[in-house]
Amino acid sequence: MAPPRHIAARGWTMPDGTRARIYLLRFNSTAFATHTRDELNLGTTMQLTPAGAEETAFDTTWTFSRAVKGVASYVLTEKAPHGPAHTRLAYSGAGDTLALIVHERPGKKEAARIPFQQTVILQNQLLG
């Protein structure tokens, strides 16, 4: 994987206990960002999952009608049964920047779909 030029991260906790995190990785060029996306198998097998997530699958509730021009998104959710927390995550790429968006809710309930999708849409609008 090509080393990023800049990394930025931001996180917060929602009233229901869901922890949200956004990581932005900026590379020296679009080619380096694309190479990294390809190495992570984004859009195909997605064999790499964040720590704590047992196994993920593409989120079929995400539709391309929410897409932002110039931004490619790969939205996943942790398969049931999940461990001590349920994780939703998305990778978004635009130009020389790759974003990882994570919502993780501890306990038996799933991380809420709508707030997660709103976070992805807003981040994609900022990237686009």
mmCIF file of C-alpha atoms in Angstrom:
data_model
loop_
_atom_site.group_PDB
_atom_site.id
_atom_site.type_symbol
_atom_site.label_atom_id
_atom_site.label_comp_id
_atom_site.label_asym_id
_atom_site.label_seq_id
_atom_site.Cartn_x
_atom_site.Cartn_y
_atom_site.Cartn_z
ATOM 1 C CA MET A 1 0.000 0.000 0.000
ATOM 2 C CA ALA A 2 1.293 3.471 -0.877
ATOM 3 C CA PRO A 3 1.980 5.691 2.136
ATOM 4 C CA PRO A 4 -0.499 8.545 2.601
ATOM 5 C CA ARG A 5 0.693 12.150 2.558
ATOM 6 C CA HIS A 6 -1.805 13.338 5.211
ATOM 7 C CA ILE A 7 -4.117 11.591 7.665
ATOM 8 C CA ALA A 8 -6.994 13.224 9.524
ATOM 9 C CA ALA A 9 -9.455 11.610 11.919
ATOM 10 C CA ARG A 10 -12.537 12.718 13.803
ATOM 11 C CA GLY A 11 -14.832 10.807 16.128
ATOM 12 C CA TRP A 12 -17.832 11.331 18.376
ATOM 13 C CA THR A 13 -20.339 9.347 20.426
ATOM 14 C CA MET A 14 -24.081 9.611 19.804
ATOM 15 C CA PRO A 15 -26.745 9.602 22.558
ATOM 16 C CA ASP A 16 -27.555 5.902 21.919
ATOM 17 C CA GLY A 17 -23.889 4.968 22.506
ATOM 18 C CA THR A 18 -22.960 4.577 18.840
ATOM 19 C CA ARG A 19 -19.361 5.580 18.208
ATOM 20 C CA ALA A 20 -18.781 7.334 14.883
ATOM 21 C CA ARG A 21 -15.351 7.765 13.319
ATOM 22 C CA ILE A 22 -14.138 9.229 10.042
ATOM 23 C CA TYR A 23 -10.600 8.759 8.750
ATOM 24 C CA LEU A 24 -9.307 10.672 5.731
ATOM 25 C CA LEU A 25 -6.162 9.510 3.957
ATOM 26 C CA ARG A 26 -4.733 11.856 1.358
ATOM 27 C CA PHE A 27 -2.150 10.521 -1.061
ATOM 28 C CA ASN A 28 0.409 12.224 -3.314
ATOM 29 C CA SER A 29 -1.771 11.556 -6.349
ATOM 30 C CA THR A 30 -4.997 9.956 -7.511
ATOM 31 C CA ALA A 31 -2.921 7.036 -8.803
ATOM 32 C CA PHE A 32 -1.641 6.246 -5.283
ATOM 33 C CA ALA A 33 -5.174 6.460 -3.849
ATOM 34 C CA THR A 34 -6.492 4.187 -6.605
ATOM 35 C CA HIS A 35 -3.655 1.718 -6.036
ATOM 36 C CA THR A 36 -4.464 1.582 -2.307
ATOM 37 C CA ARG A 37 -8.183 1.110 -3.051
ATOM 38 C CA ASP A 38 -7.295 -1.757 -5.394
ATOM 39 C CA GLU A 39 -5.040 -3.384 -2.786
ATOM 40 C CA LEU A 40 -7.889 -3.266 -0.263
ATOM 41 C CA ASN A 41 -10.150 -4.998 -2.836
ATOM 42 C CA LEU A 42 -12.766 -2.274 -2.434
ATOM 43 C CA GLY A 43 -15.813 -3.082 -4.502
ATOM 44 C CA THR A 44 -14.976 -6.778 -4.859
ATOM 45 C CA THR A 45 -14.161 -9.206 -2.051
ATOM 46 C CA MET A 46 -13.476 -6.807 0.834
ATOM 47 C CA GLN A 47 -11.475 -9.355 2.812
ATOM 48 C CA LEU A 48 -10.069 -6.697 5.158
ATOM 49 C CA THR A 49 -12.376 -5.654 8.003
ATOM 50 C CA PRO A 50 -11.747 -3.164 10.811
ATOM 51 C CA ALA A 51 -10.754 -4.458 14.229
ATOM 52 C CA GLY A 52 -13.772 -5.692 16.153
ATOM 53 C CA ALA A 53 -15.908 -6.520 13.109
ATOM 54 C CA GLU A 54 -16.203 -10.276 12.661
ATOM 55 C CA GLU A 55 -17.309 -10.449 9.013
ATOM 56 C CA THR A 56 -18.773 -7.785 6.721
ATOM 57 C CA ALA A 57 -20.921 -7.820 3.602
ATOM 58 C CA PHE A 58 -22.017 -5.140 1.182
ATOM 59 C CA ASP A 59 -25.026 -3.241 2.524
ATOM 60 C CA THR A 60 -27.854 -3.909 0.086
ATOM 61 C CA THR A 61 -29.903 -1.006 1.504
ATOM 62 C CA TRP A 62 -27.419 1.482 0.036
ATOM 63 C CA THR A 63 -28.528 2.663 -3.402
ATOM 64 C CA PHE A 64 -26.589 4.533 -6.026
ATOM 65 C CA SER A 65 -29.299 7.195 -6.224
ATOM 66 C CA ARG A 66 -27.561 8.784 -3.234
ATOM 67 C CA ALA A 67 -24.240 8.942 -5.043
ATOM 68 C CA VAL A 68 -22.245 12.160 -5.255
ATOM 69 C CA LYS A 69 -20.602 12.849 -8.626
ATOM 70 C CA GLY A 70 -16.887 12.034 -8.565
ATOM 71 C CA VAL A 71 -17.073 9.970 -5.359
ATOM 72 C CA ALA A 72 -17.064 6.168 -5.312
ATOM 73 C CA SER A 73 -18.562 4.566 -2.182
ATOM 74 C CA TYR A 74 -18.410 1.006 -0.898
ATOM 75 C CA VAL A 75 -20.858 0.550 1.992
ATOM 76 C CA LEU A 76 -20.719 -2.495 4.248
ATOM 77 C CA THR A 77 -22.366 -3.849 7.371
ATOM 78 C CA GLU A 78 -21.266 -6.511 9.822
ATOM 79 C CA LYS A 79 -22.994 -9.850 9.306
ATOM 80 C CA ALA A 80 -25.122 -11.395 12.053
ATOM 81 C CA PRO A 81 -24.397 -12.650 14.563
ATOM 82 C CA HIS A 82 -22.061 -9.833 15.491
ATOM 83 C CA GLY A 83 -19.737 -9.662 18.475
ATOM 84 C CA PRO A 84 -19.956 -7.197 21.367
ATOM 85 C CA ALA A 85 -20.779 -4.351 18.939
ATOM 86 C CA HIS A 86 -22.375 -4.000 15.506
ATOM 87 C CA THR A 87 -20.311 -2.166 12.884
ATOM 88 C CA ARG A 88 -21.331 -0.332 9.705
ATOM 89 C CA LEU A 89 -18.556 1.041 7.527
ATOM 90 C CA ALA A 90 -18.006 2.733 4.208
ATOM 91 C CA TYR A 91 -14.983 3.483 2.087
ATOM 92 C CA SER A 92 -15.303 6.532 -0.152
ATOM 93 C CA GLY A 93 -12.769 7.666 -2.696
ATOM 94 C CA ALA A 94 -12.449 10.958 -4.544
ATOM 95 C CA GLY A 95 -9.309 12.004 -6.367
ATOM 96 C CA ASP A 96 -6.291 11.670 -4.088
ATOM 97 C CA THR A 97 -8.359 11.057 -0.924
ATOM 98 C CA LEU A 98 -9.702 7.843 0.563
ATOM 99 C CA ALA A 99 -12.160 8.019 3.488
ATOM 100 C CA LEU A 100 -13.169 5.344 5.980
ATOM 101 C CA ILE A 101 -16.465 6.022 7.785
ATOM 102 C CA VAL A 102 -17.337 3.776 10.750
ATOM 103 C CA HIS A 103 -20.385 3.581 13.026
ATOM 104 C CA GLU A 104 -20.115 1.044 15.837
ATOM 105 C CA ARG A 105 -22.893 0.390 18.369
ATOM 106 C CA PRO A 106 -22.105 -1.707 21.437
ATOM 107 C CA GLY A 107 -24.652 -4.279 22.587
ATOM 108 C CA LYS A 108 -27.170 -6.475 20.824
ATOM 109 C CA LYS A 109 -28.798 -3.780 18.632
ATOM 110 C CA GLU A 110 -27.468 -2.871 15.201
ATOM 111 C CA ALA A 111 -25.925 0.507 14.453
ATOM 112 C CA ALA A 112 -28.775 2.578 13.022
ATOM 113 C CA ARG A 113 -28.836 2.544 9.225
ATOM 114 C CA ILE A 114 -30.248 6.034 8.509
ATOM 115 C CA PRO A 115 -27.787 8.070 10.653
ATOM 116 C CA PHE A 116 -24.935 6.031 9.168
ATOM 117 C CA GLN A 117 -26.101 6.636 5.605
ATOM 118 C CA GLN A 118 -26.525 10.348 6.378
ATOM 119 C CA THR A 119 -22.926 10.453 7.636
ATOM 120 C CA VAL A 120 -21.726 8.772 4.426
ATOM 121 C CA ILE A 121 -23.730 11.152 2.222
ATOM 122 C CA LEU A 122 -22.468 14.244 4.062
ATOM 123 C CA GLN A 123 -18.850 13.033 3.937
ATOM 124 C CA ASN A 124 -19.213 12.264 0.235
ATOM 125 C CA GLN A 125 -20.569 15.760 -0.384
ATOM 126 C CA LEU A 126 -17.494 17.187 1.348
ATOM 127 C CA LEU A 127 -15.221 14.990 -0.784
ATOM 128 C CA GLY A 128 -17.074 15.794 -4.012
#
